[in-house]
Short mmCIF file of C-alpha atoms in Angstrom, two decimals:
data_model
loop_
_atom_site.label_atom_id
_atom_site.label_comp_id
_atom_site.label_asym_id
_atom_site.label_seq_id
_atom_site.Cartn_x
_atom_site.Cartn_y
_atom_site.Cartn_z
CA MET A 30 -12.12 17.92 -30.32
CA SER A 31 -14.33 18.12 -27.89
CA ASN A 32 -16.03 22.18 -27.48
CA GLU A 33 -15.91 21.17 -23.39
CA PHE A 34 -11.88 20.96 -23.80
CA LEU A 35 -11.87 23.90 -25.34
CA ASP A 36 -13.95 26.12 -24.20
CA SER A 37 -11.40 25.24 -21.03
CA LEU A 38 -8.62 25.94 -22.08
CA GLU A 39 -9.98 28.96 -23.69
CA ASN A 40 -10.81 30.14 -20.67
CA LEU A 41 -8.37 29.83 -18.88
CA ASP A 42 -6.58 31.47 -21.06
CA ALA A 43 -8.09 34.49 -20.42
CA LEU A 44 -7.30 33.74 -16.92
CA ASN A 45 -3.75 33.29 -17.76
CA VAL A 46 -3.45 30.46 -16.27
CA SER A 47 -3.07 27.84 -19.32
CA ASP A 48 0.33 26.71 -18.71
CA PHE A 49 -0.14 23.44 -16.85
CA ILE A 50 4.08 23.93 -15.53
CA LYS A 51 3.96 27.23 -14.24
CA PHE A 52 0.93 26.81 -12.42
CA SER A 53 1.73 23.17 -10.56
CA GLN A 54 3.28 21.63 -7.96
CA ARG A 55 3.85 18.23 -7.82
CA GLY A 56 6.66 15.13 -5.86
CA ILE A 57 8.21 11.81 -6.50
CA GLU A 58 7.67 8.31 -4.85
CA LYS A 59 10.27 5.77 -5.60
CA GLU A 60 10.18 2.44 -4.58
CA ASN A 61 12.70 -0.16 -5.58
CA LEU A 62 13.41 -3.62 -3.66
CA ARG A 63 16.47 -3.54 -2.35
CA SER A 64 19.36 -6.16 -4.28
CA SER A 65 22.55 -8.51 -4.15
CA LYS A 66 23.47 -11.08 -6.64
CA CYS A 67 19.70 -11.63 -8.21
CA SER A 68 18.66 -12.05 -4.67
CA ILE A 69 16.05 -10.01 -2.61
CA SER A 70 18.10 -8.43 0.30
CA LEU A 71 18.09 -9.51 3.60
CA LYS A 72 19.44 -7.02 5.74
CA ALA A 73 17.87 -4.14 7.72
CA HIS A 74 17.51 -0.69 6.64
CA PRO A 75 20.95 0.60 6.10
CA LYS A 76 21.72 2.89 8.98
CA ALA A 77 23.12 5.37 6.70
CA TYR A 78 19.51 6.11 5.19
CA GLY A 79 18.68 7.65 8.45
CA SER A 80 15.16 6.56 10.26
CA SER A 81 12.77 4.90 8.36
CA LEU A 82 9.59 6.19 10.60
CA THR A 83 11.10 9.48 10.65
CA ASN A 84 13.48 10.05 7.67
CA SER A 85 10.79 11.51 5.14
CA ARG A 86 12.68 10.54 2.43
CA ILE A 87 14.46 7.75 2.41
CA THR A 88 11.83 4.60 3.91
CA THR A 89 10.70 1.52 3.65
CA ASP A 90 6.97 0.14 1.65
CA PHE A 91 5.48 -2.93 3.21
CA SER A 92 9.37 -5.00 2.78
CA GLU A 93 12.88 -4.29 4.78
CA ALA A 94 14.37 -4.73 1.18
CA LEU A 95 11.27 -2.58 -0.84
CA ILE A 96 13.05 1.25 0.01
CA GLU A 97 10.68 4.29 -1.05
CA LEU A 98 12.98 7.87 -1.60
CA VAL A 99 10.29 10.31 -1.79
CA THR A 100 10.86 13.80 -2.70
CA ASP A 101 9.20 16.80 -1.42
CA PRO A 102 6.66 18.84 -2.93
CA ASN A 103 8.28 20.90 -5.98
CA LYS A 104 7.15 23.68 -8.49
CA ASP A 105 10.30 23.88 -10.56
CA LEU A 106 9.66 19.52 -11.94
CA ASN A 107 12.80 19.72 -12.76
CA LYS A 108 14.30 20.50 -9.25
CA CYS A 109 11.65 17.92 -8.63
CA LEU A 110 13.41 15.05 -11.06
CA LYS A 111 17.22 16.33 -9.67
CA GLU A 112 15.95 15.68 -6.00
CA LEU A 113 15.06 12.38 -6.82
CA GLU A 114 18.21 12.12 -8.59
CA ASP A 115 19.96 13.27 -5.79
CA ILE A 116 18.45 10.50 -3.27
CA VAL A 117 18.77 7.06 -5.85
CA TYR A 118 22.21 8.26 -5.67
CA PHE A 119 22.33 8.73 -2.26
CA CYS A 120 21.43 5.69 -1.25
CA LEU A 121 23.25 3.96 -3.65
CA LYS A 122 26.89 5.36 -2.38
CA ASN A 123 25.84 4.51 0.91
CA THR A 124 25.35 0.93 -0.20
CA ASP A 125 27.66 -2.65 -1.13
CA GLU A 126 23.75 -3.51 -2.26
CA ASP A 127 21.86 -3.18 -6.32
CA PHE A 128 18.16 -1.01 -6.52
CA TRP A 129 16.37 -3.54 -8.41
CA PRO A 130 15.53 -0.99 -11.56
CA ALA A 131 12.15 -3.63 -12.40
CA SER A 132 8.55 -3.56 -10.92
CA ILE A 133 8.51 -7.00 -10.64
CA PRO A 134 10.53 -8.38 -8.49
CA MET A 135 13.80 -11.07 -8.77
CA SER A 136 12.14 -14.86 -8.38
CA ILE A 137 11.98 -15.65 -4.46
CA GLU A 138 11.51 -19.32 -4.06
CA ASP A 139 10.05 -18.98 -0.41
CA GLU A 140 7.68 -16.26 0.13
CA ALA A 141 7.72 -16.26 3.98
CA THR A 142 11.60 -14.83 3.63
CA ILE A 143 10.57 -11.60 2.34
CA PRO A 144 11.61 -9.64 5.59
CA ILE A 145 8.42 -7.35 6.09
CA ALA A 146 8.76 -3.95 7.32
CA ASP A 147 10.59 -2.94 11.23
CA TYR A 148 9.84 0.69 12.25
CA GLY A 149 10.93 0.20 16.09
CA ASN A 150 8.86 -0.30 19.42
CA THR A 151 6.41 3.40 19.16
CA ASN A 152 2.78 2.66 18.92
CA SER A 153 2.78 4.19 15.54
CA GLY A 154 6.14 1.71 14.40
CA LYS A 155 3.86 -0.77 15.67
CA LEU A 156 1.11 -0.06 13.60
CA LYS A 157 2.84 0.76 10.71
CA LYS A 158 3.94 -2.47 10.78
CA LEU A 159 0.76 -4.46 12.03
CA TYR A 160 -0.76 -2.57 9.02
CA ARG A 161 1.90 -4.57 6.03
CA VAL A 162 1.97 -8.17 8.37
CA GLY A 163 -2.35 -8.19 7.90
CA LEU A 164 -1.50 -7.42 4.26
CA SER A 165 1.22 -11.14 4.34
CA HIS A 166 -2.34 -12.52 5.52
CA ARG A 167 -4.76 -10.74 3.52
CA TYR A 168 -2.64 -10.89 0.47
CA GLY A 169 0.18 -12.46 0.69
CA SER A 170 4.03 -11.32 0.67
CA MET A 171 4.72 -11.58 -2.99
CA MET A 172 2.50 -9.86 -4.86
CA GLN A 173 4.08 -6.73 -2.27
CA THR A 174 6.84 -7.08 -3.40
CA VAL A 175 6.46 -4.81 -6.59
CA SER A 176 6.86 -1.63 -7.17
CA GLY A 177 6.32 1.88 -8.53
CA ILE A 178 6.46 5.00 -9.32
CA HIS A 179 3.94 7.45 -7.40
CA TYR A 180 3.26 10.87 -9.02
CA ASN A 181 1.84 13.67 -6.89
CA PHE A 182 0.59 16.06 -8.08
CA SER A 183 -1.62 19.38 -7.64
CA PHE A 184 -2.88 22.62 -9.29
CA ASP A 185 -2.03 25.81 -7.74
CA ASP A 186 -4.72 27.61 -6.73
CA GLN A 187 -4.04 30.83 -8.83
CA LEU A 188 -5.46 28.56 -11.37
CA PHE A 189 -8.56 27.60 -10.15
CA GLU A 190 -9.59 30.80 -7.57
CA ASN A 191 -10.65 33.04 -10.82
CA TRP A 192 -12.40 29.73 -12.57
CA ALA A 193 -13.84 29.59 -9.60
CA LYS A 194 -15.66 33.01 -9.64
CA LYS A 195 -16.87 32.55 -13.16
CA ASP A 196 -18.90 29.37 -12.01
CA GLY A 197 -20.18 31.48 -9.09
CA GLU A 198 -18.75 28.61 -6.96
CA THR A 199 -16.10 29.26 -3.33
CA LEU A 200 -12.40 28.31 -3.51
CA ARG A 201 -13.20 24.84 -1.64
CA GLU A 202 -16.55 23.65 -4.02
CA PHE A 203 -14.53 24.22 -6.98
CA LYS A 204 -11.85 22.43 -6.07
CA ASP A 205 -12.65 19.34 -4.83
CA LYS A 206 -15.38 19.72 -7.51
CA LYS A 207 -12.37 19.58 -10.76
CA TYR A 208 -10.39 17.22 -8.63
CA LEU A 209 -12.78 14.31 -9.04
CA SER A 210 -13.56 15.10 -12.69
CA LEU A 211 -9.57 14.84 -12.65
CA VAL A 212 -9.87 12.28 -11.31
CA ARG A 213 -12.79 10.00 -13.21
CA ASN A 214 -11.46 11.17 -16.96
CA PHE A 215 -8.36 10.29 -15.35
CA ARG A 216 -9.74 6.74 -14.80
CA ARG A 217 -11.81 6.61 -17.99
CA ASN A 218 -8.07 6.80 -19.73
CA ALA A 219 -5.52 5.16 -17.59
CA TRP A 220 -5.58 2.68 -20.14
CA LEU A 221 -2.92 5.32 -22.10
CA ILE A 222 -0.59 5.40 -18.92
CA THR A 223 -0.02 1.79 -18.75
CA TYR A 224 0.22 1.50 -22.94
CA LEU A 225 2.44 4.29 -23.03
CA PHE A 226 4.57 3.19 -20.06
CA GLY A 227 4.12 -0.36 -18.88
CA CYS A 228 7.12 -1.97 -18.31
CA SER A 229 6.33 -5.50 -16.97
CA PRO A 230 5.59 -7.91 -19.37
CA ILE A 231 6.98 -10.55 -18.01
CA VAL A 232 7.46 -12.41 -14.80
CA PRO A 233 9.60 -15.17 -12.54
CA LYS A 234 8.09 -18.27 -12.85
CA ALA A 235 8.67 -17.95 -8.46
CA PHE A 236 6.07 -14.68 -8.60
CA ALA A 237 3.54 -17.11 -9.87
CA LYS A 238 3.37 -20.29 -7.72
CA GLY A 239 0.51 -21.27 -6.22
CA ARG A 240 -1.53 -19.22 -7.88
CA GLU A 241 -3.55 -18.96 -10.78
CA HIS A 242 -2.73 -17.30 -14.01
CA SER A 243 -2.76 -17.28 -17.62
CA LEU A 244 0.96 -16.77 -19.20
CA LYS A 245 2.66 -18.42 -20.99
CA GLU A 246 6.50 -19.81 -20.59
CA LEU A 247 8.64 -17.39 -22.10
CA ASN A 248 12.48 -20.03 -20.43
CA SER A 249 12.93 -22.21 -18.38
CA ASN A 250 12.45 -19.20 -15.25
CA ASP A 251 9.93 -16.88 -16.57
CA LEU A 252 7.07 -16.38 -17.76
CA PHE A 253 5.04 -14.45 -19.88
CA LEU A 254 2.31 -12.94 -22.43
CA GLU A 255 3.46 -11.54 -26.21
CA ASN A 256 1.04 -8.40 -26.38
CA ALA A 257 1.34 -7.15 -22.05
CA THR A 258 1.56 -4.19 -21.45
CA CYS A 259 1.73 -3.96 -16.83
CA LEU A 260 1.55 -6.88 -15.69
CA ARG A 261 2.19 -4.94 -12.30
CA MET A 262 -1.31 -3.96 -12.48
CA GLY A 263 -3.04 -7.66 -13.31
CA GLU A 264 -4.17 -10.85 -12.60
CA LEU A 265 -0.41 -11.57 -9.91
CA GLY A 266 0.45 -7.63 -9.18
CA TYR A 267 -1.17 -4.66 -7.69
CA ILE A 268 -5.01 -5.93 -7.79
CA SER A 269 -7.68 -7.53 -4.67
CA LYS A 270 -10.16 -8.99 -5.55
CA SER A 271 -11.97 -8.34 -2.32
CA GLN A 272 -11.86 -5.04 -3.40
CA ASP A 273 -13.76 -4.95 -6.97
CA ASN A 274 -17.37 -4.88 -5.44
CA LEU A 275 -16.48 -2.06 -3.58
CA ASN A 276 -17.32 0.50 -7.74
CA ILE A 277 -16.42 3.55 -5.95
CA ALA A 278 -16.89 6.62 -8.54
CA TYR A 279 -15.56 9.70 -8.16
CA ASN A 280 -18.94 11.53 -8.69
CA ASN A 281 -18.30 13.78 -5.49
CA LEU A 282 -16.61 14.15 -2.31
CA GLU A 283 -19.35 14.02 -0.26
CA GLU A 284 -20.15 10.26 -1.84
CA TYR A 285 -16.42 8.99 -1.74
CA LEU A 286 -15.89 9.26 1.91
CA ALA A 287 -19.37 7.60 2.02
CA ASP A 288 -17.90 5.01 -0.06
CA LEU A 289 -14.47 4.53 1.69
CA LYS A 290 -16.21 4.86 5.17
CA LYS A 291 -18.06 1.83 4.17
CA ALA A 292 -15.24 -0.38 2.79
CA LEU A 293 -13.22 0.84 6.22
CA THR A 294 -16.52 -0.62 8.50
CA THR A 295 -17.59 -3.02 6.84
CA ASP A 296 -15.94 -6.64 7.45
CA HIS A 297 -14.58 -9.01 5.27
CA PRO A 298 -15.73 -12.85 5.53
CA ARG A 299 -12.21 -14.63 5.04
CA TYR A 300 -10.52 -11.26 7.16
CA LYS A 301 -12.84 -11.75 9.69
CA THR A 302 -11.89 -15.76 9.62
CA LEU A 303 -8.85 -14.91 9.78
CA GLY A 304 -9.68 -12.64 12.90
CA THR A 305 -7.11 -10.62 14.46
CA LYS A 306 -4.83 -12.10 16.60
CA VAL A 307 -2.96 -15.63 16.91
CA GLY A 308 -2.72 -16.04 20.32
CA ASP A 309 -1.81 -12.87 22.37
CA GLU A 310 -0.19 -11.49 18.66
CA TYR A 311 -1.62 -9.60 16.32
CA ILE A 312 -2.29 -10.43 12.61
CA GLN A 313 -4.24 -7.43 10.83
CA LEU A 314 -5.14 -4.16 12.22
CA ASN A 315 -9.34 -5.32 12.21
CA THR A 316 -11.70 -7.30 9.36
CA ALA A 317 -12.92 -5.10 7.25
CA ILE A 318 -12.70 -5.24 3.85
CA ILE A 319 -9.89 -2.96 4.46
CA GLN A 320 -7.64 -1.43 7.22
CA ILE A 321 -6.61 1.56 6.64
CA GLU A 322 -7.16 4.37 3.85
CA ASN A 323 -3.69 3.36 2.10
CA GLU A 324 -5.05 -0.48 1.45
CA TYR A 325 -7.57 0.28 -1.95
CA TYR A 326 -5.96 0.05 -4.45
CA SER A 327 -6.38 2.37 -7.25
CA SER A 328 -4.60 3.95 -10.60
CA ILE A 329 -5.35 7.42 -9.14
CA ARG A 330 -6.73 8.69 -5.41
CA PRO A 331 -7.57 12.10 -4.10
CA LYS A 332 -5.73 12.95 -1.57
CA ARG A 333 -4.88 16.18 1.52
CA LEU A 334 -1.52 15.57 3.93
CA VAL A 335 -2.53 14.50 7.70
CA GLY A 336 -2.04 15.63 10.31
CA SER A 337 -0.21 13.21 13.07
CA GLY A 338 -2.46 10.88 14.00
CA GLU A 339 -5.23 12.35 11.74
CA ARG A 340 -7.04 10.20 9.82
CA PRO A 341 -6.67 10.67 6.14
CA ILE A 342 -10.90 10.27 5.52
CA ASN A 343 -11.28 12.44 8.04
CA ALA A 344 -8.66 15.26 6.76
CA LEU A 345 -10.92 14.95 3.24
CA ARG A 346 -13.70 16.07 4.86
CA ASP A 347 -12.94 18.91 6.95
CA ASN A 348 -10.68 20.20 4.22
CA GLY A 349 -10.89 18.64 0.56
CA ILE A 350 -8.98 17.78 -1.83
CA GLU A 351 -5.86 18.99 -1.93
CA TYR A 352 -3.62 16.97 -4.60
CA VAL A 353 -3.83 13.65 -6.50
CA GLU A 354 -1.89 10.44 -6.56
CA ILE A 355 -1.02 8.44 -9.67
CA ARG A 356 0.26 5.42 -8.96
CA ALA A 357 -0.01 3.85 -12.58
CA LEU A 358 3.99 3.78 -13.16
CA ASP A 359 6.29 1.64 -13.24
CA ASN A 360 9.78 1.65 -13.10
CA ASN A 361 11.15 2.47 -16.09
CA ILE A 362 14.00 -0.37 -16.31
CA TYR A 363 15.87 1.43 -18.93
CA ASP A 364 15.35 4.61 -16.89
CA PRO A 365 18.51 4.94 -14.32
CA PHE A 366 16.10 6.65 -12.57
CA GLY A 367 13.00 4.92 -13.40
CA ILE A 368 11.52 8.13 -14.40
CA SER A 369 12.18 10.97 -17.47
CA ASP A 370 11.60 14.12 -17.72
CA GLU A 371 9.83 13.25 -20.78
CA THR A 372 7.26 10.66 -19.35
CA ALA A 373 6.76 12.92 -16.34
CA ILE A 374 6.53 15.73 -18.75
CA PHE A 375 4.13 13.85 -20.15
CA LEU A 376 1.55 12.50 -17.38
CA GLU A 377 1.33 16.10 -15.85
CA SER A 378 -0.04 16.92 -19.43
CA PHE A 379 -1.75 14.23 -19.30
CA LEU A 380 -3.93 15.37 -16.08
CA PHE A 381 -4.47 19.39 -16.81
CA TYR A 382 -5.70 16.66 -19.84
CA CYS A 383 -8.35 15.07 -18.09
CA LEU A 384 -8.71 18.66 -15.62
CA LEU A 385 -10.39 20.74 -18.57
CA SER A 386 -12.06 17.14 -20.75
CA GLU A 387 -15.84 16.69 -20.39
CA ASP A 388 -16.89 14.81 -17.63
CA GLN A 389 -19.86 13.29 -16.64
CA PRO A 390 -19.95 11.12 -13.45
CA CYS A 391 -19.70 7.83 -13.49
CA ASP A 392 -22.31 4.81 -13.77
CA ALA A 393 -22.45 0.96 -12.30
CA ASP A 394 -22.00 -0.01 -16.66
CA GLU A 395 -18.53 2.95 -16.99
CA ILE A 396 -16.72 1.49 -14.04
CA ASN A 397 -17.19 -1.21 -15.72
CA LYS A 398 -15.80 -0.76 -18.78
CA ILE A 399 -13.28 1.23 -17.39
CA GLN A 400 -12.10 -1.66 -15.09
CA ASN A 401 -12.30 -3.98 -18.14
CA ASN A 402 -10.83 -1.32 -20.19
CA TRP A 403 -7.65 -1.09 -17.60
CA GLY A 404 -7.44 -5.03 -17.44
CA ASN A 405 -6.81 -5.40 -21.31
CA VAL A 406 -4.38 -3.01 -22.15
CA VAL A 407 -2.94 -4.03 -18.84
CA LEU A 408 -2.77 -8.24 -20.93
CA PHE A 409 -3.16 -7.61 -24.76
CA GLY A 410 -2.42 -3.67 -25.38
CA ARG A 411 -0.45 -4.53 -27.69
CA ASP A 412 -2.72 -6.18 -29.43
CA GLU A 413 -2.99 -4.06 -32.82
CA ASP A 414 -6.64 -5.05 -33.62
CA LEU A 415 -7.26 -4.23 -29.39
CA LYS A 416 -10.81 -2.41 -29.55
CA LEU A 417 -11.79 -0.25 -26.56
CA GLN A 418 -15.66 0.48 -24.67
CA PHE A 419 -16.74 3.26 -24.13
CA LYS A 420 -19.94 5.19 -23.77
CA GLU A 421 -19.74 6.42 -27.44
CA GLY A 422 -19.33 2.80 -28.72
CA SER A 423 -16.56 0.28 -29.36
CA ILE A 424 -13.19 2.01 -30.62
CA PRO A 425 -9.80 1.16 -31.14
CA LEU A 426 -7.15 1.89 -29.10
CA ARG A 427 -4.52 3.71 -31.63
CA ASP A 428 -7.47 5.23 -32.58
CA LYS A 429 -8.38 6.49 -29.35
CA ALA A 430 -4.88 7.17 -28.28
CA ALA A 431 -4.18 8.80 -31.33
CA GLU A 432 -7.50 11.31 -30.53
CA ILE A 433 -6.50 12.18 -27.15
CA LEU A 434 -3.12 12.70 -28.36
CA ASP A 435 -4.27 15.15 -30.65
CA GLU A 436 -6.19 17.22 -28.22
CA MET A 437 -3.00 17.15 -25.45
CA THR A 438 -1.32 19.46 -28.31
CA ASN A 439 -3.12 21.79 -27.76
CA PHE A 440 -1.39 22.72 -24.48
CA GLU A 441 2.11 23.33 -26.40
CA SER A 442 2.19 27.07 -27.47
CA ARG A 443 0.89 27.24 -23.92
CA ILE A 444 4.15 26.49 -22.40
CA GLY A 445 6.09 29.21 -21.23
CA ASP A 446 9.42 27.84 -20.64
CA GLN A 447 10.81 27.03 -23.91
CA GLU A 448 12.77 24.46 -22.14
CA TYR A 449 9.67 22.25 -20.99
CA ARG A 450 7.81 23.45 -24.14
CA ASN A 451 10.54 21.67 -26.00
CA ILE A 452 10.46 18.31 -23.86
CA PHE A 453 6.58 18.24 -24.11
CA LYS A 454 7.52 18.64 -27.53
CA LYS A 455 9.58 15.45 -27.81
CA SER A 456 7.72 13.50 -25.67
CA LEU A 457 4.46 14.28 -27.48
CA GLU A 458 6.35 12.88 -30.56
CA SER A 459 7.80 9.39 -28.32
CA GLN A 460 4.55 9.21 -27.59
CA ARG A 461 2.85 9.49 -31.53
CA HIS A 462 5.77 6.49 -32.31
CA LYS A 463 4.75 4.22 -29.60
CA ILE A 464 1.33 4.45 -30.49
CA SER A 465 2.10 3.21 -34.40
CA ASP A 466 4.57 1.17 -32.83
CA SER A 467 3.51 -0.31 -29.79
CA ASN A 468 7.67 -2.69 -30.21
CA MET A 469 8.49 0.98 -29.36
CA THR A 470 7.22 0.80 -25.91
CA PRO A 471 9.13 -0.02 -22.85
CA SER A 472 7.59 -3.40 -22.60
CA GLY A 473 7.52 -3.93 -26.65
CA LYS A 474 11.10 -3.61 -26.19
CA LEU A 475 11.72 -5.36 -23.15
CA LEU A 476 10.27 -8.41 -24.08
CA ARG A 477 12.31 -8.39 -27.60
CA GLU A 478 15.83 -7.30 -25.90
CA ILE A 479 15.43 -9.70 -22.71
CA THR A 480 14.47 -12.99 -26.01
CA ALA A 481 17.85 -11.72 -27.91
CA SER A 482 19.85 -12.02 -24.65
CA GLY A 483 18.89 -15.42 -24.16
CA LEU A 484 18.99 -14.32 -20.44
CA SER A 485 16.82 -14.58 -17.64
CA TRP A 486 14.56 -12.37 -16.20
CA ASP A 487 16.52 -12.98 -13.13
CA GLU A 488 20.29 -12.08 -15.23
CA TYR A 489 19.20 -9.78 -17.81
CA THR A 490 17.20 -7.12 -14.46
CA ASP A 491 20.70 -7.60 -12.22
CA GLN A 492 22.89 -6.62 -15.10
CA ILE A 493 20.66 -3.80 -15.61
CA ALA A 494 21.07 -2.43 -11.83
CA LYS A 495 24.45 -3.31 -11.60
CA ASN A 496 25.00 -0.90 -14.72
CA HIS A 497 22.74 1.62 -13.67
CA LYS A 498 24.23 2.17 -10.32
CA GLU A 499 28.14 2.66 -12.15
CA GLU A 500 26.25 5.12 -14.18
CA ILE A 501 24.77 7.06 -11.23
CA LEU A 502 27.43 6.41 -9.02
CA ARG A 503 30.01 8.26 -11.68
CA LEU A 504 27.91 11.79 -11.03
CA LYS A 505 29.96 12.68 -7.69
CA LYS A 506 26.96 14.99 -6.55
CA ASP A 507 26.94 16.97 -3.31
CA VAL A 508 24.18 14.93 -1.33
CA GLY A 509 25.76 16.66 1.91
CA TYR A 510 21.55 18.26 2.99
CA LEU A 511 20.46 14.77 2.55
CA GLU A 512 23.03 13.08 4.91
CA LYS A 513 22.02 15.62 7.29
CA GLN A 514 19.16 14.45 7.11
CA ALA A 515 19.19 10.66 7.55
CA LYS A 516 21.30 11.73 11.39
CA LYS A 517 18.80 14.38 12.17
CA SER A 518 15.93 11.61 11.72
CA LEU A 519 18.24 8.70 13.88
CA GLU A 520 18.11 11.41 16.31
CA GLU A 521 14.38 12.29 16.39
CA PHE A 522 13.74 8.65 15.75
CA ALA A 523 15.73 8.21 19.45
CA LEU A 524 13.43 10.74 21.33
CA LYS A 525 10.57 8.75 20.08
CA GLU A 526 11.16 5.87 21.45
CA ALA A 527 12.02 7.75 25.02
CA GLN A 528 8.97 8.81 25.19
CA GLU A 529 6.28 6.83 27.46
CA GLU A 530 3.32 6.10 25.64
CA ASP A 531 -0.23 4.72 26.26
CA ASP A 532 -0.49 0.94 25.59
CA PHE A 533 -0.82 -0.18 21.80
CA ASP A 534 -4.43 -2.00 22.22
CA SER A 535 -5.31 1.42 23.70
CA PHE A 536 -3.81 3.10 20.90
CA LEU A 537 -4.39 1.12 18.18
CA GLY A 538 -8.61 1.26 19.13
CA GLU A 539 -8.22 5.30 19.65
CA TYR A 540 -6.89 5.16 15.89
CA LEU A 541 -9.09 2.33 14.28
CA SER A 542 -12.02 4.54 16.33
CA ALA A 543 -11.36 8.19 14.98
CA ILE A 544 -12.93 7.90 11.92
CA GLU A 545 -16.47 10.28 11.26
#
């Protein structure tokens, strides 16, 4: 057990802020495809959900069919999860469709049929749609139909303030430094999250059609890898070869922002050849490596809330890091809401572990090791003989995973709330079982059960979608507040549409040139 980890934890003990559940805030974003009879929905975003442009809780991601459900930030984990359940319930109650429960989509034979999300005729709505049109030209629409859970998390300033004083730093400097340390350590060990919670070892053949891959045939409809954990993050999933050479190290905020600015302002040869227009019609925002900040693909990103029209890169430069966004979680196909309290509390404790653990700046060699470890666990994570590469050498995945969980046991006695302490203890036990027996991981269970069922990916997942909907609608929740918000968002959208604006060309030019 590292001295730095224990020293940091004892420092927080002395400051009475070592209960990570008490001194933190979280918010959850959950994505699902709307579906009907094993097919992607071709219907417009339901009016009952409000406006996808102005409803902060119910919006869309890449596709009009790819719904995104967003909780408010909350200091109480249970309340955050309850809000997510409310939103899912409200949405399913107001549709005759299902929510596809898996991160990998159903069979979609022609990606041209995937409807790109539409946000109306305001300049901000056109910008959001054009960004997605650009994604379709850059990566294809099929890749953009994968879904997942994004987990936004921050520690209270109270945790940082006295810690910063003890180290003789300002709060802003200390927070930026510590959040980036967390990010580096998370990236070093994100393979553990992929192993424990990855739930996408199978894809339908249509998902891989026309693309190079190393997958094997599971049945006449589907492909798989026997030890895969998270194909969503693999060669066919949410990755970008055009970003492979960015090598963003997260060593300090200034360096991170400089790397990000380079990606935002450097032309990519293929995107430059595409151009920004075909005739008079825009096909992408620009020809840079990434069109906007959100296009940078990473398992974790430092973030800050932004104002209307504000560029995220400028907000980070001006005001520092406010929270981190975790993008490594698959939807758990077996959980009606995609994520459980055990998963959430483990992820939060893992982030606390990353905050406190020994950390050094990343160099190019370590970045390469991080990427290789991630890729190997994505494709071969349940191989009992898999070894990972670290600065200290080659270590079996199971040994390194057990070492991390051993250190995390120190958090149990620091959790003041008995309910959360019990959930944490139960979760840690569950993760230990997964480490000792890979068949107990979500990916192992999914592969085993779908094989035993004799069903195709589409049939099996559609059956689960229907079962989840029935189970959720039996809850009879009071969600009047969501109905009011949906109606209010439609009114706000109508007001926006009625306002006079500059022409879109001028608006786009100002937005793209606003990087400081």
